[in-house]
Short mmCIF file of C-alpha atoms and ligand atoms in Angstrom, two decimals:
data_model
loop_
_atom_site.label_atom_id
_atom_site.label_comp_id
_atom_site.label_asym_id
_atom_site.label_seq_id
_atom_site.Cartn_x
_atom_site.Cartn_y
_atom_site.Cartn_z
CA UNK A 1 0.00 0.00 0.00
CA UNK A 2 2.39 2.25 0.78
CA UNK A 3 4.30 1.79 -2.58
CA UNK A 4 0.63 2.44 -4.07
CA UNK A 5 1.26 5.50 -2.52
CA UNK A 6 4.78 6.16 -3.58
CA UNK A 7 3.77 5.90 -7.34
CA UNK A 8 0.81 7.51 -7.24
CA UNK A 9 2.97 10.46 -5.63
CA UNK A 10 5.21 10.56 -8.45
CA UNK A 11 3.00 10.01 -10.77
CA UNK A 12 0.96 13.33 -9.56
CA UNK A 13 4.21 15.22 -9.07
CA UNK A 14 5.10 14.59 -12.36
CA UNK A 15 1.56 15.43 -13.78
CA UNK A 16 1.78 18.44 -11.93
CA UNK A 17 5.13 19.73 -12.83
CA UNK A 18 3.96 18.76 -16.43
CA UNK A 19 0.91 21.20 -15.46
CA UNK A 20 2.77 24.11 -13.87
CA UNK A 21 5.21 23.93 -16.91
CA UNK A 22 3.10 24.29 -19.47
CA UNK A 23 1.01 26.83 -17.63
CA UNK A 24 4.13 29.00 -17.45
CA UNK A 25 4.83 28.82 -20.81
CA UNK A 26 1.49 29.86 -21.85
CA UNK A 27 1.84 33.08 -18.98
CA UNK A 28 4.83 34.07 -20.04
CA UNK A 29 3.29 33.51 -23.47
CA UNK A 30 0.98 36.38 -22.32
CA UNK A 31 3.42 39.09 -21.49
CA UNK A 32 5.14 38.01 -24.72
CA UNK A 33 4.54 40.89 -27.14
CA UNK A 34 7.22 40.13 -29.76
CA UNK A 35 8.36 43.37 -30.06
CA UNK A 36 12.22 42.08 -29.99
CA UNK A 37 11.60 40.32 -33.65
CA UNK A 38 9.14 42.13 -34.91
CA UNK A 39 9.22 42.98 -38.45
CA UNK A 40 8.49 47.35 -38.36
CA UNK A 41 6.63 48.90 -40.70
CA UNK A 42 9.83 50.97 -41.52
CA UNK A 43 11.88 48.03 -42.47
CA UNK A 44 9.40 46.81 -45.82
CA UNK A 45 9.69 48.87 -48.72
CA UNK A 46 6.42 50.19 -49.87
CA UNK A 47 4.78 47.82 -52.72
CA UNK A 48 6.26 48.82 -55.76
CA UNK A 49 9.95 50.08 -54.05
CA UNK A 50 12.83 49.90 -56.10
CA UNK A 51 14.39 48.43 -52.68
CA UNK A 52 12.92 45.69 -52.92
CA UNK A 53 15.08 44.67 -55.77
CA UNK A 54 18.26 45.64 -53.74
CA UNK A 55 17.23 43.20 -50.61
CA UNK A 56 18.71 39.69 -50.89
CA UNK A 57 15.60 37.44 -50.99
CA UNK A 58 16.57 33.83 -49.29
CA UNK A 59 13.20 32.26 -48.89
CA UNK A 60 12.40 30.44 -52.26
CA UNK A 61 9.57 31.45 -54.55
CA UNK A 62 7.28 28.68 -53.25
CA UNK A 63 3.82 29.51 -52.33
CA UNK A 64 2.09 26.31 -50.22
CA UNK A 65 -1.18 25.73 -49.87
CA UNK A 66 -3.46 22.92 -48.65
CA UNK A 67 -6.91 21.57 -49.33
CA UNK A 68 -8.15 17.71 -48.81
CA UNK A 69 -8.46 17.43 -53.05
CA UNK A 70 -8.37 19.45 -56.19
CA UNK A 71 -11.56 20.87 -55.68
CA UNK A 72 -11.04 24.28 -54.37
CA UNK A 73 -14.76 25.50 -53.26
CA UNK A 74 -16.34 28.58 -54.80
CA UNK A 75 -15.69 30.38 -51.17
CA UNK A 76 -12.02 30.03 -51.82
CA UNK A 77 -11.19 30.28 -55.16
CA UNK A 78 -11.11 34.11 -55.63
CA UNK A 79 -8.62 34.53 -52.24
CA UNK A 80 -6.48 31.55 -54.10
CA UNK A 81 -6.69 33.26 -57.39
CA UNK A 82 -5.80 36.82 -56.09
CA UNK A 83 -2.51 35.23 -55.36
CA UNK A 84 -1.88 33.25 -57.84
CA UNK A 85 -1.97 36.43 -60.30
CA UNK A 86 0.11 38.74 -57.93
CA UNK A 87 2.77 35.55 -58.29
CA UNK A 88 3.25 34.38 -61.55
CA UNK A 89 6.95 33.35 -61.22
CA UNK A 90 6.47 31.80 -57.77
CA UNK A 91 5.83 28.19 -57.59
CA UNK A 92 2.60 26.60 -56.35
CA UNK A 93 2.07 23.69 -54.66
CA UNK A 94 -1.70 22.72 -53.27
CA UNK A 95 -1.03 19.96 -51.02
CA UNK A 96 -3.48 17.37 -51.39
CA UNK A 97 -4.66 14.79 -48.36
CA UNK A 98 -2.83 12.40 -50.96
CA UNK A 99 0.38 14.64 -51.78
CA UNK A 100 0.87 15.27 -48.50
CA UNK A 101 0.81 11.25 -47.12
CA UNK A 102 3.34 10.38 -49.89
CA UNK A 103 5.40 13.06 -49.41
CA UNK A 104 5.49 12.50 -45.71
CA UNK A 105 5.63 8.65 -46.18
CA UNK A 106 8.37 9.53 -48.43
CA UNK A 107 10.45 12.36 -47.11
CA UNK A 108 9.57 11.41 -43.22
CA UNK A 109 8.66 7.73 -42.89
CA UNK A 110 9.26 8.30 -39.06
CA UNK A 111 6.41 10.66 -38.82
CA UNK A 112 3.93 8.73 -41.06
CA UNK A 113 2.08 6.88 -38.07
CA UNK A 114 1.60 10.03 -35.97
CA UNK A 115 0.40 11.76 -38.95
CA UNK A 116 -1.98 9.07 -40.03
CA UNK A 117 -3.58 8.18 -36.46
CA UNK A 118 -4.40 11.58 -36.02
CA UNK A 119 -8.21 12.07 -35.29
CA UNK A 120 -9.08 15.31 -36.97
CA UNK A 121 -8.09 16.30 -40.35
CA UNK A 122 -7.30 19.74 -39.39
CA UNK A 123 -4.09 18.03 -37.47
CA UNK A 124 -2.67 17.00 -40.97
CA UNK A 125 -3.59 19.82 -42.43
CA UNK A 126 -1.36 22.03 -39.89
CA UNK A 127 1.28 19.57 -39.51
CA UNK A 128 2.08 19.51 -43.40
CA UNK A 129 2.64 23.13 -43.82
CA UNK A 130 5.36 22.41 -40.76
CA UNK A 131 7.00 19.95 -43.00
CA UNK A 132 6.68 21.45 -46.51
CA UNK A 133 8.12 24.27 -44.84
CA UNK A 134 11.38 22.80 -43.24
CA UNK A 135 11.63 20.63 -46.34
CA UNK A 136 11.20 23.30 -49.08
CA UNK A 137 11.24 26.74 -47.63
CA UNK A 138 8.53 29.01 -49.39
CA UNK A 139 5.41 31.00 -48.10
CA UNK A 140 2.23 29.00 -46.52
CA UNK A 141 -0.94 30.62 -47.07
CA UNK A 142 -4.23 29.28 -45.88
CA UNK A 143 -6.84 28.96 -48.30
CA UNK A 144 -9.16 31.77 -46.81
CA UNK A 145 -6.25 34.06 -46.95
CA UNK A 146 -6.20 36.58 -50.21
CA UNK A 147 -2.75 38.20 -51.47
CA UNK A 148 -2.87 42.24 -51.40
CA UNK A 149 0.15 42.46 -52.59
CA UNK A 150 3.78 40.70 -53.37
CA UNK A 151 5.06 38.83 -50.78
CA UNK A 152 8.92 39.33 -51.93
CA UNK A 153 9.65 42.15 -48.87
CA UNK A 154 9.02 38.99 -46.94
CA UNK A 155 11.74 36.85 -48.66
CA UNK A 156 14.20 38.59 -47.19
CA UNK A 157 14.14 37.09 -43.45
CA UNK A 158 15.23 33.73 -42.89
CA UNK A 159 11.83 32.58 -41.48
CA UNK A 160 8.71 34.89 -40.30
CA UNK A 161 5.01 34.24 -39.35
CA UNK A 162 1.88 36.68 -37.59
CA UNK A 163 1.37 37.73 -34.50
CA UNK A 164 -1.90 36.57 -33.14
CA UNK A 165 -4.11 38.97 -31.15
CA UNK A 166 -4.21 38.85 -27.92
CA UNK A 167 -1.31 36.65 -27.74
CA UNK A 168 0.56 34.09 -29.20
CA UNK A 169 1.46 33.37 -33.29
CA UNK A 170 -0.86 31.79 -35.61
CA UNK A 171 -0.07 29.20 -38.62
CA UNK A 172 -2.11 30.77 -41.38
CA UNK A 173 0.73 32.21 -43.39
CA UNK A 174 4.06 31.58 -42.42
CA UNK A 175 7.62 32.04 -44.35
CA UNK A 176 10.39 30.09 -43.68
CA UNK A 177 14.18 29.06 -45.76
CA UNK A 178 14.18 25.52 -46.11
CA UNK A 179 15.99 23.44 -42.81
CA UNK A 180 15.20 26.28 -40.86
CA UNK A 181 16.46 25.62 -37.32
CA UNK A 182 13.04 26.59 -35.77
CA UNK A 183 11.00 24.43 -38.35
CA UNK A 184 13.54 21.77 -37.44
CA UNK A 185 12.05 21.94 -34.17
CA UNK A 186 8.83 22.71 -34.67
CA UNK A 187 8.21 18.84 -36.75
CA UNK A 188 10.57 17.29 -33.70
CA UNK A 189 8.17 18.32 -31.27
CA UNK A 190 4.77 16.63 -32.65
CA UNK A 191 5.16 14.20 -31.69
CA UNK A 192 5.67 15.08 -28.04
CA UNK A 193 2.15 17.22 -28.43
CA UNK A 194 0.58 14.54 -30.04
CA UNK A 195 -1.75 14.20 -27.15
CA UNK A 196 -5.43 14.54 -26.45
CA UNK A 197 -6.78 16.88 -23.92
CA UNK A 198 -10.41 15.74 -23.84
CA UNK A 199 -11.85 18.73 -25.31
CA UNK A 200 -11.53 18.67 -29.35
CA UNK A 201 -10.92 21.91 -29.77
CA UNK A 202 -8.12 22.51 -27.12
CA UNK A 203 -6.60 19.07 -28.58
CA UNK A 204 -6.48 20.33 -31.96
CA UNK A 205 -4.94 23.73 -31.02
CA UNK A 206 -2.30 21.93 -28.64
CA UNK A 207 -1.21 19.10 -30.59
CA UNK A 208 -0.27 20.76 -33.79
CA UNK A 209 -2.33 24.23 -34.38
CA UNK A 210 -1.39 27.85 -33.34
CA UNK A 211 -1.36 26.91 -29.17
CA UNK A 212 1.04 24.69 -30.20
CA UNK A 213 3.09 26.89 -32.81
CA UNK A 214 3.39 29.24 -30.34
CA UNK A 215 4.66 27.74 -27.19
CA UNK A 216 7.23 25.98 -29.60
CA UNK A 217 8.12 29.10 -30.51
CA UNK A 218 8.12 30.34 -27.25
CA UNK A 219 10.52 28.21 -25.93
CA UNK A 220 12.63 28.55 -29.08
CA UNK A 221 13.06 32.01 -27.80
CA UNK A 222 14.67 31.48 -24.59
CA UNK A 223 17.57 29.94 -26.49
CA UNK A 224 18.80 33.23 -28.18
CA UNK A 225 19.20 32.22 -31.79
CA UNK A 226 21.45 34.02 -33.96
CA UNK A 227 20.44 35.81 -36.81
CA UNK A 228 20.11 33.42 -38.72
CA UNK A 229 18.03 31.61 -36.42
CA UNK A 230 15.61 34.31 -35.71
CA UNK A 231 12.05 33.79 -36.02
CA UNK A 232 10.73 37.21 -37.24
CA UNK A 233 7.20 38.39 -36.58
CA UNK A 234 4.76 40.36 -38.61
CA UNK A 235 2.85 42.40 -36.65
CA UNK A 236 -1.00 42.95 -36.89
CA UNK A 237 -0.78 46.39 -37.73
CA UNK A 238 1.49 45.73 -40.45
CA UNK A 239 -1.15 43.15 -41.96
CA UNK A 240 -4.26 44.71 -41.23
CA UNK A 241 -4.23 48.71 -40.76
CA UNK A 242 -2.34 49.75 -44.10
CA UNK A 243 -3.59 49.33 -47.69
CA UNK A 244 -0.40 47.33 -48.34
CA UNK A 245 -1.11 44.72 -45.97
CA UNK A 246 0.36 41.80 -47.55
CA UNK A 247 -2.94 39.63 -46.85
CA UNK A 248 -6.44 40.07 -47.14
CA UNK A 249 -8.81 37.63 -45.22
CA UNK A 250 -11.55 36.07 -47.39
CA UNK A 251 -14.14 34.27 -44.58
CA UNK A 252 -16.39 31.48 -46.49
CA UNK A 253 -20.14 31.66 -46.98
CA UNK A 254 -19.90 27.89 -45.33
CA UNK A 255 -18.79 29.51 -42.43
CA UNK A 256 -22.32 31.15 -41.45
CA UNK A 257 -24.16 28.43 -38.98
CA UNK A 258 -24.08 28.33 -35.21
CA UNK A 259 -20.85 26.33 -35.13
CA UNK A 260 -19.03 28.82 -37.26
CA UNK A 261 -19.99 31.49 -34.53
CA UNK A 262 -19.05 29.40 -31.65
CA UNK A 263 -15.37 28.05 -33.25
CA UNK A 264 -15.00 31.95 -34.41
CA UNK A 265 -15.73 32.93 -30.19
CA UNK A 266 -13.66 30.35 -29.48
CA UNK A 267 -10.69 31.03 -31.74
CA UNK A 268 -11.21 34.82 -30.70
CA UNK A 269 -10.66 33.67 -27.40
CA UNK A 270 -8.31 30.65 -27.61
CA UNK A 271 -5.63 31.68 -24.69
CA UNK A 272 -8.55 32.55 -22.28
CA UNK A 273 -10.01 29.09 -22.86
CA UNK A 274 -6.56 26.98 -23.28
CA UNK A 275 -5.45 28.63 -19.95
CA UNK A 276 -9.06 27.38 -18.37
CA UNK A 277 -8.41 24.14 -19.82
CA UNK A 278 -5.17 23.68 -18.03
CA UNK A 279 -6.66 25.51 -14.67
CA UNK A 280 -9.97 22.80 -14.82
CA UNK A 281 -7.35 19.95 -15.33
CA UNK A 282 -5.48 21.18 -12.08
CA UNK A 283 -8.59 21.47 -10.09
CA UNK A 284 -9.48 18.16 -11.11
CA UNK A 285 -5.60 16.63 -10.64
CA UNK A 286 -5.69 18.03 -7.27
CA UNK A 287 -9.30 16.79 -6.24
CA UNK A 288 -8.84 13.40 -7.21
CA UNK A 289 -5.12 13.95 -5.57
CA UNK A 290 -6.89 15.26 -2.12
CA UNK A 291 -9.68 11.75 -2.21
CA UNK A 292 -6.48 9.54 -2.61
CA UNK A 293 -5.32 10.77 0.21
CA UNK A 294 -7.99 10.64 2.53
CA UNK A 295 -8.49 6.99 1.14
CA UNK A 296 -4.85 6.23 1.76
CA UNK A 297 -5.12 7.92 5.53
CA UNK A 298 -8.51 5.92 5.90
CA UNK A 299 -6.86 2.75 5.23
CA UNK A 300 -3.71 2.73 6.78
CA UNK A 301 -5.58 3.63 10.12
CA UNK A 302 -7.89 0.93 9.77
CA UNK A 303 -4.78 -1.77 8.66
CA UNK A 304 -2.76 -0.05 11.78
CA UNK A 305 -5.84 -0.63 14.09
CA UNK A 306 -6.26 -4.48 12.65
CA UNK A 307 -3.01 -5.41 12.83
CA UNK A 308 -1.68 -3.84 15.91
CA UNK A 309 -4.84 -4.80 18.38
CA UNK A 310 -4.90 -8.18 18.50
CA UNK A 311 -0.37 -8.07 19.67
CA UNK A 312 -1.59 -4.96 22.00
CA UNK A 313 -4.85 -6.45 23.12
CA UNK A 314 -5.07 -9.69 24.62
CA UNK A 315 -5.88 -10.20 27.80
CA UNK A 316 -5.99 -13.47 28.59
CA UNK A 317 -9.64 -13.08 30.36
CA UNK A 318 -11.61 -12.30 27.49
CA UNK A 319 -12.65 -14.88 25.17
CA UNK A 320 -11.61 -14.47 21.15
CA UNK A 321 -15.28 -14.08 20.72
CA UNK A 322 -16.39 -11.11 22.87
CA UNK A 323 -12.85 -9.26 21.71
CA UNK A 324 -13.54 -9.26 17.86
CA UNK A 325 -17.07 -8.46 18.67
CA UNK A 326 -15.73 -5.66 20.54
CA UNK A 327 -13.70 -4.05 17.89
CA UNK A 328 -15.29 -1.12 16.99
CA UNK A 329 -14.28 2.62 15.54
CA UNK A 330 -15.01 4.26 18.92
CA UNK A 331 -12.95 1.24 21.19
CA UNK A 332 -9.94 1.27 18.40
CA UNK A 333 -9.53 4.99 18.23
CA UNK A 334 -9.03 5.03 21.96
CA UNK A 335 -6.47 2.13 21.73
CA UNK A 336 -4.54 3.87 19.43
CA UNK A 337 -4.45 7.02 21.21
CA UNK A 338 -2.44 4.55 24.21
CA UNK A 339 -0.40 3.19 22.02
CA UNK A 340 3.14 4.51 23.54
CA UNK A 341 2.15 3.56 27.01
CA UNK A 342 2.97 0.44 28.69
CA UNK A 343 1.36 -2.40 27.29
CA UNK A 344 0.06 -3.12 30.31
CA UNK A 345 -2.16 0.38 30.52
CA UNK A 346 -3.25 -0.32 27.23
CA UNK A 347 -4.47 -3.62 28.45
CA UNK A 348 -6.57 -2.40 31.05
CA UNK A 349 -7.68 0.37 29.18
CA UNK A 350 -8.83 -1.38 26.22
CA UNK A 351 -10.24 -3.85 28.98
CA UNK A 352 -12.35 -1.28 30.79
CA UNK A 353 -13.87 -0.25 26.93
CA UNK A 354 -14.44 -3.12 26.22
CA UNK A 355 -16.50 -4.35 28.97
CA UNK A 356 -18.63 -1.23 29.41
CA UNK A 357 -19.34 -1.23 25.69
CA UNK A 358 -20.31 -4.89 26.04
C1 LIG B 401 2.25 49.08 -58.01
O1 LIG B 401 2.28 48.81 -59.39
C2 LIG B 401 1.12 48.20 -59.89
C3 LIG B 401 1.36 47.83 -61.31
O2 LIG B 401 2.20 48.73 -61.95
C4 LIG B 401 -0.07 49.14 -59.71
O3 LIG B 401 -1.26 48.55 -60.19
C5 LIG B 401 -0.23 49.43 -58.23
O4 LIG B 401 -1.26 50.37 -58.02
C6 LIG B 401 1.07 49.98 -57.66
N1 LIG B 401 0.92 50.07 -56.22
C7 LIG B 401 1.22 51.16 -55.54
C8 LIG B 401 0.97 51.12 -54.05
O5 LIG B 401 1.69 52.16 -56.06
C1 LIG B 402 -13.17 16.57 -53.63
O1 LIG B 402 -13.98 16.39 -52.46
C2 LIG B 402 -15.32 16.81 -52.62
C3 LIG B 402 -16.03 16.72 -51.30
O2 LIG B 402 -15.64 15.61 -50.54
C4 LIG B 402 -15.99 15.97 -53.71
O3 LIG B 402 -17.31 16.39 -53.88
C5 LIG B 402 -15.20 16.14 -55.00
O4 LIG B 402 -15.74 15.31 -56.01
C6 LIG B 402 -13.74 15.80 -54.81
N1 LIG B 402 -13.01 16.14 -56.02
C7 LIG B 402 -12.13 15.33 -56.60
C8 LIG B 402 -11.43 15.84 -57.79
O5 LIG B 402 -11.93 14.20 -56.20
#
């Protein structure tokens, strides 16, 4: 029993520091406001600069996108076309539910099973861009995501993705030169977040989606990469505010219904709700944690009591019968209490208890 104990301990302790970890990560998360790496408004030339053409551009013409088959939907197709016409020399790959299995069966055999047992689509659908990414460098764009203008200002840093109001970074259009350290990382860790946390939504966001991206990333920071290494961020403003945003966010007609409201709220409010998540799943760790140990305390009093009466309780006088008859909570408790006096004491005590009870 008491080794029950023991493991059960360590188990919890380790659940906990688990708990208290990841918490952290996601508070410091919250004072993170990426100013350090962000990409300033005064560092992109304006859309049709002549600097531009002066800035070495080391992320490969690539644009990425994904979609389950060849069939973009109506929704989508203008927000797909818009840059497809702004990028005529870039390269465009639409990765497929079938492109992307061979190219991971292919490319990353070791990550095939993960990426095949995962329960929701939308997990394959993030983790590809993470691989297409570290494997051929290039621009991600999601589908719903329109091109305002040229994305070559953005060639220029070694990797870059979006801030995410109120915290965090999101995975809808990232930049990255191939075997970039933090993309390295980024598919290394997937399988360590492959993990469910019974709610879908926090699951999906955790294992491989923005939650995910962005405590990866947030842990990449503490190591100080070089310049090379840096993860730069674009900043809303510098999206949403001017008319040279780079993107322009096209929202499907699908996306109307009750559901579409709710996952909107939700993804609105994604930290708020993650950091609930992880606060419910401590309540419950440490409720569950507080019944063990009453059980445990229960027990070992009532295996103390069983085993240590009949060695500190015998007189000789009273028959086996009328002694087990007589063990009960109240009689016990008051045995115990005697327990460092002479055995003797006890004797007569326990004696005296037992007779007027009887
Ligand atoms: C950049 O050039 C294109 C084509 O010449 C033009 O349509 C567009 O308005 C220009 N953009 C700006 C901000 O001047
Ligand atoms: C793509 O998927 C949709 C919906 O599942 C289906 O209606 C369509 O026929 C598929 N297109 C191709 C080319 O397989």
């Amino acid at each position: 029993m008491r080794r029950g104990l023991l493991i059960f301990l360590v188990a919890f302790l380790v659940l906990v520091s688990f708990l208290v970890r990841s918490v952290f990560t996601l508070l410091s998360l919250l004072i993170e406001d990426a100013s350090a790496d962000a990409i300033h408004r005064a560092e992109l030339p304006s859309p049709n600069s002549s600097l531009i053409e002066q800035r070495p551009q080391i992320i490969p013409k690539i644009i990425h996108q994904t979609y389950k088959n060849e069939s973009i939907p109506e929704v989508w197709k203008e927000a797909q076309r818009s840059c497809l016409d702004l990028h005529p020399d870039y390269e465009y790959i639409l990765w497929t539910n079938e492109k992307a299995r061979s190219f991971i069966a292919k490319e990353y055999p070791w990550f095939l099973e993960t990426f095949d047992n995962y329960k929701f689509p939308i997990q394959r659908a993030d983790s590809i861009r993470y691989f297409v990414l570290a494997h051929y460098g290039g621009t991600y764009i999601d589908l719903d995501d329109g091109c305002n203008r040229r994305l070559d200002p953005l060639l220029s840093y070694p990797a870059w993705v979006r801030r995410t109001v109120p915290t965090g970074i999101s995975n809808d259009a990232m930049g990255s030169v191939p075997q970039h350290p933090f993309f390295l990382r980024v598919i290394e860790m997937l399988q360590v977040y492959d993990r469910s946390w019974l709610l879908p939504y926090i699951t999906v966001m955790y294992s491989t989606g923005p939650l995910f991206l962005s405590v990866i990333w947030k842990e990449y920071m503490q190591d100080k990469p070089s310049e090379s290494a840096r993860v730069r961020i674009l900043m809303p403003d510098e999206y949403n505010k001017y008319t040279w945003s780079f993107f322009t966010h096209h929202v499907g007609n699908s996306w109307h219904g009750k559901d579409a409201r709710l996952i909107f709220w939700m993804g609105q409010h994604w930290f708020f709700l993650t950091v609930l998540g992880f606060l419910l799943a401590g309540a419950v760790g440490l409720g569950l944690w507080w019944a063990y140990g009453r059980l445990m305390m229960w027990s070992m009093k009532y295996r103390y009591r069983y085993s240590k009466i009949p060695t500190l309780v015998t007189p000789p006088d009273i028959p086996s019968t009328r002694r087990t008859r007589g063990v009960m909570p109240t009689l016990l408790r008051r045995v115990s209490f005697k327990e460092d006096e002479e055995a003797g004491h006890i004797t007569e005590t326990s004696y005296e208890l037992f007779s007027r009870r009887d």
